Amino acid sequence: QVQLVESGGGSVQTGASLRLSCVASGGTFSFLTMAWFRQAPGKEREFVARILWSGDYTLYDDSVKGRFTISKDNAKSTLYLQMNSLRAEDTAVYYCASTERSVTNTVDGYDTWGQGTQVTVSS
């Protein structure tokens, strides 16, 4: 059974950068899409970015476009999220997710989730 484990979160000041990682383990992977979502306190989980596992096509939410970059290393079974110019509103728990069945931005479209990593941005 596939497991996803995120790392790289932390507490930073406005304008700083962080790079999140998500390592997949536990079997043979046949992902179609991997994505990053985030959830702030009191809010629903929201889409951040996605990437096709077999290609490089990416898609971003407008709120992070131009500041965040999603990438992957298939050989290392690792998904990344480079976050630059961080803002207070980026504060959330960040989750990576995978699916073998869809190319989507919706939470329901993803089957496997990591445990999340906290990102806190303060001024």
Short mmCIF file of N, CA and C in Angstrom, two decimals:
data_model
loop_
_atom_site.label_atom_id
_atom_site.label_comp_id
_atom_site.label_asym_id
_atom_site.label_seq_id
_atom_site.Cartn_x
_atom_site.Cartn_y
_atom_site.Cartn_z
N GLN A 1 0.84 -1.19 0.00
CA GLN A 1 0.00 0.00 0.00
C GLN A 1 0.88 1.24 0.00
N VAL A 2 0.56 2.15 -0.90
CA VAL A 2 1.36 3.37 -1.04
C VAL A 2 1.19 4.26 0.18
N GLN A 3 2.30 4.80 0.64
CA GLN A 3 2.28 5.80 1.71
C GLN A 3 2.99 7.04 1.23
N LEU A 4 2.50 8.18 1.65
CA LEU A 4 3.10 9.47 1.32
C LEU A 4 3.52 10.15 2.62
N VAL A 5 4.75 10.64 2.65
CA VAL A 5 5.26 11.30 3.85
C VAL A 5 5.84 12.65 3.46
N GLU A 6 5.25 13.71 4.01
CA GLU A 6 5.71 15.07 3.72
C GLU A 6 6.76 15.50 4.73
N SER A 7 7.59 16.45 4.31
CA SER A 7 8.55 17.07 5.21
C SER A 7 8.90 18.45 4.66
N GLY A 8 9.59 19.25 5.47
CA GLY A 8 10.08 20.54 5.00
C GLY A 8 9.32 21.75 5.50
N GLY A 9 8.25 21.53 6.23
CA GLY A 9 7.51 22.65 6.77
C GLY A 9 8.29 23.37 7.86
N GLY A 10 7.76 24.52 8.28
CA GLY A 10 8.41 25.26 9.34
C GLY A 10 7.79 26.61 9.54
N SER A 11 8.41 27.39 10.39
CA SER A 11 7.95 28.76 10.68
C SER A 11 8.94 29.74 10.08
N VAL A 12 8.44 30.62 9.22
CA VAL A 12 9.30 31.58 8.54
C VAL A 12 8.63 32.95 8.55
N GLN A 13 9.39 33.94 8.13
CA GLN A 13 8.85 35.28 8.03
C GLN A 13 8.37 35.56 6.61
N THR A 14 7.53 36.55 6.50
CA THR A 14 7.01 36.98 5.20
C THR A 14 8.16 37.22 4.23
N GLY A 15 8.00 36.70 3.02
CA GLY A 15 9.01 36.87 1.99
C GLY A 15 10.02 35.74 1.90
N ALA A 16 10.02 34.87 2.88
CA ALA A 16 10.98 33.77 2.90
C ALA A 16 10.56 32.65 1.95
N SER A 17 11.43 31.63 1.87
CA SER A 17 11.18 30.48 1.02
C SER A 17 11.24 29.21 1.83
N LEU A 18 10.50 28.20 1.38
CA LEU A 18 10.56 26.85 1.93
C LEU A 18 10.40 25.87 0.78
N ARG A 19 10.98 24.69 0.95
CA ARG A 19 10.75 23.62 -0.02
C ARG A 19 10.18 22.41 0.71
N LEU A 20 9.01 22.02 0.30
CA LEU A 20 8.37 20.83 0.85
C LEU A 20 8.71 19.62 0.00
N SER A 21 8.83 18.47 0.65
CA SER A 21 9.07 17.21 -0.04
C SER A 21 8.00 16.22 0.36
N CYS A 22 7.72 15.29 -0.54
CA CYS A 22 6.76 14.23 -0.28
C CYS A 22 7.32 12.95 -0.90
N VAL A 23 7.67 12.00 -0.05
CA VAL A 23 8.24 10.75 -0.51
C VAL A 23 7.17 9.66 -0.53
N ALA A 24 7.08 8.98 -1.65
CA ALA A 24 6.14 7.87 -1.79
C ALA A 24 6.87 6.56 -1.56
N SER A 25 6.23 5.65 -0.84
CA SER A 25 6.83 4.35 -0.56
C SER A 25 5.75 3.29 -0.48
N GLY A 26 6.19 2.02 -0.50
CA GLY A 26 5.25 0.96 -0.20
C GLY A 26 4.71 0.18 -1.37
N GLY A 27 5.35 0.29 -2.53
CA GLY A 27 4.84 -0.53 -3.60
C GLY A 27 5.25 -0.01 -4.96
N THR A 28 4.62 -0.56 -5.96
CA THR A 28 4.83 -0.11 -7.33
C THR A 28 3.84 1.02 -7.61
N PHE A 29 4.39 2.13 -8.07
CA PHE A 29 3.55 3.31 -8.23
C PHE A 29 3.03 3.42 -9.65
N SER A 30 1.76 3.66 -9.75
CA SER A 30 1.15 3.91 -11.05
C SER A 30 0.32 5.18 -10.96
N PHE A 31 0.94 6.19 -10.37
CA PHE A 31 0.23 7.46 -10.22
C PHE A 31 -0.09 8.05 -11.57
N LEU A 32 -1.22 8.69 -11.66
CA LEU A 32 -1.54 9.52 -12.81
C LEU A 32 -1.20 10.98 -12.49
N THR A 33 -1.63 11.41 -11.32
CA THR A 33 -1.43 12.79 -10.91
C THR A 33 -1.01 12.84 -9.46
N MET A 34 -0.13 13.78 -9.15
CA MET A 34 0.18 14.09 -7.76
C MET A 34 -0.05 15.58 -7.55
N ALA A 35 -0.38 15.92 -6.32
CA ALA A 35 -0.77 17.30 -6.06
C ALA A 35 -0.41 17.72 -4.65
N TRP A 36 -0.41 19.02 -4.45
CA TRP A 36 -0.30 19.61 -3.13
C TRP A 36 -1.62 20.33 -2.84
N PHE A 37 -2.11 20.12 -1.63
CA PHE A 37 -3.26 20.84 -1.11
C PHE A 37 -2.83 21.49 0.20
N ARG A 38 -3.64 22.40 0.69
CA ARG A 38 -3.37 23.00 1.99
C ARG A 38 -4.68 23.27 2.72
N GLN A 39 -4.57 23.31 4.04
CA GLN A 39 -5.75 23.56 4.86
C GLN A 39 -5.38 24.48 6.01
N ALA A 40 -5.97 25.66 6.01
CA ALA A 40 -5.77 26.63 7.08
C ALA A 40 -6.80 26.38 8.18
N PRO A 41 -6.53 26.83 9.40
CA PRO A 41 -7.47 26.61 10.50
C PRO A 41 -8.85 27.17 10.18
N GLY A 42 -9.86 26.33 10.37
CA GLY A 42 -11.23 26.78 10.14
C GLY A 42 -11.66 26.83 8.70
N LYS A 43 -10.79 26.40 7.80
CA LYS A 43 -11.11 26.45 6.37
C LYS A 43 -11.07 25.06 5.76
N GLU A 44 -11.69 24.94 4.59
CA GLU A 44 -11.66 23.68 3.88
C GLU A 44 -10.29 23.47 3.22
N ARG A 45 -9.99 22.20 2.96
CA ARG A 45 -8.76 21.89 2.24
C ARG A 45 -8.87 22.41 0.82
N GLU A 46 -7.81 23.06 0.34
CA GLU A 46 -7.85 23.67 -0.98
C GLU A 46 -6.67 23.25 -1.84
N PHE A 47 -6.92 23.25 -3.14
CA PHE A 47 -5.91 22.88 -4.12
C PHE A 47 -4.82 23.94 -4.21
N VAL A 48 -3.58 23.47 -4.35
CA VAL A 48 -2.45 24.38 -4.52
C VAL A 48 -1.82 24.19 -5.90
N ALA A 49 -1.43 22.95 -6.21
CA ALA A 49 -0.76 22.68 -7.49
C ALA A 49 -0.82 21.19 -7.77
N ARG A 50 -0.72 20.83 -9.05
CA ARG A 50 -0.68 19.42 -9.43
C ARG A 50 0.30 19.21 -10.56
N ILE A 51 0.73 17.95 -10.74
CA ILE A 51 1.65 17.59 -11.81
C ILE A 51 1.34 16.17 -12.26
N LEU A 52 1.45 15.92 -13.55
CA LEU A 52 1.29 14.57 -14.07
C LEU A 52 2.54 13.77 -13.75
N TRP A 53 2.35 12.57 -13.24
CA TRP A 53 3.50 11.77 -12.83
C TRP A 53 4.34 11.32 -14.03
N SER A 54 3.72 11.11 -15.17
CA SER A 54 4.45 10.62 -16.33
C SER A 54 4.89 11.74 -17.26
N GLY A 55 4.64 12.95 -16.90
CA GLY A 55 5.03 14.07 -17.73
C GLY A 55 5.35 15.26 -16.86
N ASP A 56 5.38 16.42 -17.44
CA ASP A 56 5.74 17.62 -16.69
C ASP A 56 4.64 18.67 -16.68
N TYR A 57 3.44 18.28 -17.12
CA TYR A 57 2.37 19.27 -17.15
C TYR A 57 1.98 19.65 -15.73
N THR A 58 1.94 20.94 -15.47
CA THR A 58 1.63 21.43 -14.14
C THR A 58 0.45 22.40 -14.19
N LEU A 59 -0.19 22.56 -13.04
CA LEU A 59 -1.29 23.50 -12.92
C LEU A 59 -1.26 24.08 -11.51
N TYR A 60 -1.51 25.38 -11.40
CA TYR A 60 -1.44 26.05 -10.11
C TYR A 60 -2.74 26.80 -9.82
N ASP A 61 -3.03 26.91 -8.53
CA ASP A 61 -4.08 27.82 -8.14
C ASP A 61 -3.58 29.25 -8.35
N ASP A 62 -4.48 30.14 -8.68
CA ASP A 62 -4.09 31.53 -8.94
C ASP A 62 -3.39 32.18 -7.76
N SER A 63 -3.72 31.75 -6.55
CA SER A 63 -3.15 32.38 -5.35
C SER A 63 -1.66 32.11 -5.18
N VAL A 64 -1.14 31.08 -5.86
CA VAL A 64 0.27 30.74 -5.71
C VAL A 64 1.04 30.84 -7.02
N LYS A 65 0.35 31.09 -8.11
CA LYS A 65 0.99 31.14 -9.42
C LYS A 65 2.08 32.20 -9.43
N GLY A 66 3.25 31.81 -9.92
CA GLY A 66 4.39 32.72 -9.97
C GLY A 66 5.24 32.71 -8.71
N ARG A 67 4.74 32.13 -7.63
CA ARG A 67 5.51 32.06 -6.37
C ARG A 67 5.88 30.62 -6.01
N PHE A 68 5.02 29.68 -6.32
CA PHE A 68 5.24 28.27 -5.98
C PHE A 68 5.58 27.49 -7.25
N THR A 69 6.41 26.46 -7.09
CA THR A 69 6.74 25.58 -8.20
C THR A 69 6.64 24.13 -7.73
N ILE A 70 5.82 23.36 -8.44
CA ILE A 70 5.71 21.93 -8.15
C ILE A 70 6.63 21.18 -9.10
N SER A 71 7.30 20.17 -8.58
CA SER A 71 8.20 19.36 -9.40
C SER A 71 8.28 17.97 -8.81
N LYS A 72 8.98 17.09 -9.51
CA LYS A 72 9.07 15.70 -9.04
C LYS A 72 10.37 15.09 -9.49
N ASP A 73 10.75 14.05 -8.79
CA ASP A 73 11.88 13.21 -9.17
C ASP A 73 11.36 11.79 -9.17
N ASN A 74 11.04 11.30 -10.36
CA ASN A 74 10.44 9.95 -10.45
C ASN A 74 11.38 8.88 -9.90
N ALA A 75 12.68 9.03 -10.14
CA ALA A 75 13.64 8.03 -9.68
C ALA A 75 13.65 7.95 -8.16
N LYS A 76 13.38 9.05 -7.50
CA LYS A 76 13.36 9.09 -6.03
C LYS A 76 11.95 8.98 -5.48
N SER A 77 10.97 8.86 -6.37
CA SER A 77 9.56 8.79 -5.94
C SER A 77 9.21 9.94 -5.02
N THR A 78 9.65 11.12 -5.38
CA THR A 78 9.51 12.29 -4.53
C THR A 78 8.86 13.45 -5.27
N LEU A 79 7.94 14.07 -4.60
CA LEU A 79 7.25 15.27 -5.08
C LEU A 79 7.75 16.46 -4.27
N TYR A 80 7.90 17.59 -4.93
CA TYR A 80 8.39 18.80 -4.26
C TYR A 80 7.42 19.96 -4.46
N LEU A 81 7.52 20.91 -3.52
CA LEU A 81 6.84 22.19 -3.69
C LEU A 81 7.79 23.28 -3.20
N GLN A 82 8.34 24.02 -4.15
CA GLN A 82 9.19 25.16 -3.82
C GLN A 82 8.28 26.36 -3.63
N MET A 83 8.37 26.96 -2.45
CA MET A 83 7.50 28.08 -2.12
C MET A 83 8.36 29.31 -1.86
N ASN A 84 8.20 30.31 -2.70
CA ASN A 84 8.94 31.56 -2.57
C ASN A 84 8.00 32.71 -2.24
N SER A 85 8.56 33.80 -1.77
CA SER A 85 7.78 35.00 -1.45
C SER A 85 6.56 34.66 -0.59
N LEU A 86 6.79 33.91 0.46
CA LEU A 86 5.70 33.45 1.29
C LEU A 86 4.98 34.61 1.97
N ARG A 87 3.68 34.43 2.10
CA ARG A 87 2.81 35.43 2.71
C ARG A 87 2.11 34.83 3.92
N ALA A 88 1.57 35.68 4.76
CA ALA A 88 0.86 35.20 5.95
C ALA A 88 -0.31 34.30 5.55
N GLU A 89 -0.94 34.60 4.44
CA GLU A 89 -2.10 33.81 4.02
C GLU A 89 -1.71 32.43 3.47
N ASP A 90 -0.42 32.17 3.34
CA ASP A 90 0.03 30.83 2.96
C ASP A 90 0.11 29.89 4.17
N THR A 91 -0.09 30.43 5.36
CA THR A 91 -0.05 29.61 6.56
C THR A 91 -1.12 28.53 6.52
N ALA A 92 -0.71 27.28 6.67
CA ALA A 92 -1.63 26.15 6.58
C ALA A 92 -0.85 24.86 6.81
N VAL A 93 -1.60 23.78 6.94
CA VAL A 93 -1.01 22.45 6.86
C VAL A 93 -1.03 22.05 5.38
N TYR A 94 0.12 21.65 4.87
CA TYR A 94 0.25 21.28 3.47
C TYR A 94 0.28 19.76 3.34
N TYR A 95 -0.54 19.25 2.42
CA TYR A 95 -0.67 17.82 2.19
C TYR A 95 -0.29 17.48 0.76
N CYS A 96 0.42 16.38 0.57
CA CYS A 96 0.55 15.85 -0.77
C CYS A 96 -0.46 14.73 -0.96
N ALA A 97 -0.83 14.51 -2.19
CA ALA A 97 -1.86 13.54 -2.50
C ALA A 97 -1.58 12.92 -3.86
N SER A 98 -2.06 11.70 -4.04
CA SER A 98 -1.86 11.01 -5.31
C SER A 98 -3.15 10.35 -5.76
N THR A 99 -3.24 10.16 -7.06
CA THR A 99 -4.37 9.44 -7.63
C THR A 99 -3.92 8.68 -8.86
N GLU A 100 -4.54 7.53 -9.07
CA GLU A 100 -4.26 6.72 -10.26
C GLU A 100 -5.38 6.84 -11.28
N ARG A 101 -6.41 7.63 -10.97
CA ARG A 101 -7.62 7.55 -11.78
C ARG A 101 -8.09 8.85 -12.38
N SER A 102 -7.44 9.97 -12.04
CA SER A 102 -7.99 11.23 -12.53
C SER A 102 -6.93 12.32 -12.62
N VAL A 103 -7.26 13.34 -13.41
CA VAL A 103 -6.46 14.56 -13.46
C VAL A 103 -7.40 15.66 -12.99
N THR A 104 -7.24 16.06 -11.74
CA THR A 104 -8.25 16.90 -11.13
C THR A 104 -7.66 17.82 -10.07
N ASN A 105 -8.41 18.84 -9.72
CA ASN A 105 -8.03 19.74 -8.63
C ASN A 105 -8.85 19.48 -7.37
N THR A 106 -9.75 18.53 -7.41
CA THR A 106 -10.67 18.35 -6.30
C THR A 106 -10.13 17.36 -5.27
N VAL A 107 -10.46 17.61 -4.02
CA VAL A 107 -10.04 16.73 -2.93
C VAL A 107 -10.53 15.30 -3.16
N ASP A 108 -11.76 15.18 -3.61
CA ASP A 108 -12.36 13.86 -3.80
C ASP A 108 -11.68 13.05 -4.89
N GLY A 109 -10.93 13.70 -5.74
CA GLY A 109 -10.28 13.00 -6.83
C GLY A 109 -9.01 12.28 -6.44
N TYR A 110 -8.56 12.45 -5.22
CA TYR A 110 -7.30 11.87 -4.77
C TYR A 110 -7.55 10.78 -3.74
N ASP A 111 -6.77 9.71 -3.86
CA ASP A 111 -7.01 8.51 -3.08
C ASP A 111 -6.06 8.35 -1.89
N THR A 112 -4.86 8.85 -2.04
CA THR A 112 -3.85 8.65 -1.00
C THR A 112 -3.32 10.00 -0.56
N TRP A 113 -3.22 10.17 0.76
CA TRP A 113 -2.82 11.45 1.35
C TRP A 113 -1.69 11.23 2.35
N GLY A 114 -0.82 12.23 2.42
CA GLY A 114 0.17 12.24 3.48
C GLY A 114 -0.43 12.79 4.77
N GLN A 115 0.40 12.84 5.79
CA GLN A 115 -0.08 13.28 7.10
C GLN A 115 -0.08 14.79 7.25
N GLY A 116 0.60 15.48 6.34
CA GLY A 116 0.64 16.93 6.37
C GLY A 116 1.87 17.47 7.05
N THR A 117 2.26 18.67 6.64
CA THR A 117 3.37 19.38 7.26
C THR A 117 2.96 20.84 7.43
N GLN A 118 3.23 21.39 8.61
CA GLN A 118 2.77 22.73 8.95
C GLN A 118 3.71 23.79 8.38
N VAL A 119 3.12 24.78 7.74
CA VAL A 119 3.84 25.97 7.28
C VAL A 119 3.21 27.17 7.95
N THR A 120 4.04 27.92 8.66
CA THR A 120 3.56 29.13 9.35
C THR A 120 4.39 30.31 8.87
N VAL A 121 3.71 31.34 8.38
CA VAL A 121 4.37 32.54 7.87
C VAL A 121 3.92 33.73 8.71
N SER A 122 4.86 34.41 9.29
CA SER A 122 4.53 35.54 10.13
C SER A 122 5.30 36.78 9.69
N SER A 123 4.74 37.92 10.01
CA SER A 123 5.39 39.18 9.61
C SER A 123 6.28 39.71 10.72
#
